[in-house]
Each structure stands twice: as structure tokens, then as C-alpha cells.
Amino acid sequence: MLSVRNLNAKYGGAHILHNVALDLGENEVVALLGRNGAGKSTTMKSIMGMVRQRSGKVRYDDRDIITRPPHMICRAGIGYVPEERRIFSDLTVEENLEVGRRERRKDAPEWTLEHLFELFPNLKERRRNLGWQLSGGEQQMLTIARTLMGNPKLVLLDEPSEGIAPVIVEQMAYVIAELKREGLSILISEQNLHFARLVSDRAYIIEKGQVCYEGTFTDLDENPEISQKYLAV
């Protein structure tokens, strides 16, 4: 589904990513772990074409997308949920969702308002509320739901559990499990090891812009020194 090789990225003169490589299979959930500032968000933005100074290979669905602009990558079937959420605060929940609507994709699940409201009952209850009236967790749900309205095959989730209440984190874990059952592939950027373990099949750890671990959570548990070295605060 997604193959990244020798991905390098720069902001001005700062070299952020160094030969990052990762793979994501069909109907798989993979976590990209690391401390704050390790390069997780930059990796996702580079995949989406949002970092101008980038090089390497990014193949999605057997197509090279490294030279494509963000809107073309989105149209190809990749949805991106940014850490900043970026909802329209003066639009209602329903209006925010309509902004994300795209035509149905033959090889991906179709998402309607009714389907999304089943998945996010909190949003159904607040469908007439404006974006600024939602809690942080509800805004995160809305951002994910708006992305799903584009009917993607692959979703990049950047720090979905960051800054939200524990009860919402549990709901988020349920949502990700449901999305996988629907047939989506998901790459999650996370600092929360417990949350990543709940929802992911395997993990990569990134540190200072380089991938320093790839494997299952079982392997990670058997080598606690890795978590201590790269994930401990």
C-alpha cells in the first residue's frame, strides 16, 4: 500500500529526516513512535507532499508520488489528519463534514454522514454546533470524520491521542479498530506507547529523523532498553 525509501526532508538549512524507510500493508495499522521533535510529523507531511525540500521514494498503491503536490496525493486516496486539527471554527459539525466530501472511490469504503454519526455518536449529538463549541476531543473526532468524507484508502493520523481526555482516547482506539475493519490502512504518529499498542499491528521508532527500530510490540516488550532509550521522557 505504502512504501517509503531514503526519504530526506529539510526546512531551510535544517536537515530533519535522514533516509527514512517504512512500509504499510493493506488493511494494516502501523505506529510511528518517537519523542516530541523526533521527526514523526515531518515524515507524514513529507509523504503528503507538504514539505517542499524533500527527496527519496514514496510509492503509494504502486505509484510514485514523491513529485506530486498535496492535493493530487489526496485525490489519489491518502487522507491526512493533522495534529493541529484545523477545523472551521465558524462552521457547524455538518458543514465541516460537507467540506471534506469527495466522490466515492471504487476500491475504498464509502463514508456518509449517517455512517460517520454511527462511528462518532458525540458528533451526531452536536451536529448543529459550531466548531469552536466542541471540546478538544470532539474537534479531533471531527477532523478524522472530515478526512473520512474524502473516502480515502489510507489515512495518516498525526498524534490522535494528544491533549484529549482519557475517555476520548478510549473512544479513539475503538474508532481506529472500526476503520481497520472497514478495510482502511492507517499510519499513526504517536508518543503514547499504551495507545499505540492498543491499535497497531507493529511499530517504527524514529529518533532525530532516523528510523532506529522496526518490529512488533512483543519484540519491543522483550527489549525494554529500546523503549527506555528512544521513548522515555
Short mmCIF file of C-alpha atoms in Angstrom, two decimals, residues 11-92:
data_model
loop_
_atom_site.label_atom_id
_atom_site.label_comp_id
_atom_site.label_asym_id
_atom_site.label_seq_id
_atom_site.Cartn_x
_atom_site.Cartn_y
_atom_site.Cartn_z
CA TYR A 11 13.30 23.06 6.43
CA GLY A 12 15.57 25.78 5.12
CA GLY A 13 19.09 24.72 6.07
CA ALA A 14 17.95 22.22 8.71
CA HIS A 15 18.12 18.58 7.64
CA ILE A 16 15.20 16.93 9.53
CA LEU A 17 14.72 13.47 8.00
CA HIS A 18 17.62 11.19 7.14
CA ASN A 19 16.92 8.27 4.76
CA VAL A 20 13.64 7.27 6.44
CA ALA A 21 12.25 3.93 5.26
CA LEU A 22 8.95 2.30 6.20
CA ASP A 23 6.21 0.12 4.76
CA LEU A 24 2.48 -0.14 5.33
CA GLY A 25 0.43 -3.05 4.01
CA GLU A 26 -3.22 -3.24 3.03
CA ASN A 27 -5.64 -3.20 5.97
CA GLU A 28 -2.76 -2.68 8.42
CA VAL A 29 -2.30 -0.21 11.28
CA VAL A 30 1.30 0.84 11.86
CA ALA A 31 2.55 3.20 14.55
CA LEU A 32 5.35 5.71 14.08
CA LEU A 33 6.68 6.26 17.60
CA GLY A 34 9.10 8.81 18.96
CA ARG A 35 9.58 11.72 21.31
CA ASN A 36 8.34 15.20 20.53
CA GLY A 37 10.52 16.65 17.77
CA ALA A 38 11.85 13.26 16.61
CA GLY A 39 10.53 13.72 13.05
CA LYS A 40 7.16 11.95 13.12
CA SER A 41 5.06 14.85 11.86
CA THR A 42 7.66 15.79 9.27
CA THR A 43 7.57 12.22 7.95
CA MET A 44 3.81 12.42 7.48
CA LYS A 45 3.94 15.88 5.92
CA SER A 46 6.68 14.69 3.57
CA ILE A 47 4.56 11.72 2.48
CA MET A 48 1.71 14.17 1.80
CA GLY A 49 3.95 16.50 -0.23
CA MET A 50 3.67 19.31 2.32
CA VAL A 51 7.44 19.68 2.79
CA ARG A 52 8.97 21.40 -0.21
CA GLN A 53 12.58 20.29 0.32
CA ARG A 54 12.29 16.51 0.19
CA SER A 55 13.84 13.67 -1.75
CA GLY A 56 13.70 9.88 -1.92
CA LYS A 57 10.97 7.46 -2.97
CA VAL A 58 7.36 7.40 -1.80
CA ARG A 59 5.23 4.79 -3.54
CA TYR A 60 1.52 4.51 -2.87
CA ASP A 61 -0.62 1.83 -4.48
CA ASP A 62 2.26 1.06 -6.88
CA ARG A 63 2.57 4.69 -7.99
CA ASP A 64 5.44 7.06 -7.28
CA ILE A 65 4.01 10.16 -5.57
CA ILE A 66 7.19 11.91 -4.41
CA THR A 67 6.81 14.66 -7.05
CA ARG A 68 3.05 15.16 -6.67
CA PRO A 69 1.54 18.16 -4.85
CA PRO A 70 -0.62 17.58 -1.74
CA HIS A 71 -3.99 17.94 -3.48
CA MET A 72 -3.07 15.26 -6.04
CA ILE A 73 -1.86 12.91 -3.28
CA CYS A 74 -5.16 13.43 -1.50
CA ARG A 75 -7.11 12.70 -4.68
CA ALA A 76 -5.09 9.51 -5.14
CA GLY A 77 -6.62 8.18 -1.92
CA ILE A 78 -4.48 9.29 1.04
CA GLY A 79 -6.22 11.16 3.85
CA TYR A 80 -4.25 13.26 6.33
CA VAL A 81 -5.40 14.17 9.85
CA PRO A 82 -3.04 16.91 11.13
CA GLU A 83 -2.09 17.29 14.77
CA GLU A 84 -3.37 20.89 14.66
CA ARG A 85 -6.90 19.67 13.67
CA ARG A 86 -7.64 22.76 11.57
CA ILE A 87 -11.40 22.58 11.75
CA PHE A 88 -13.51 25.52 10.59
CA SER A 89 -14.50 27.02 13.91
CA ASP A 90 -17.35 29.14 12.49
CA LEU A 91 -18.98 26.23 10.63
CA THR A 92 -21.23 23.60 12.18
#
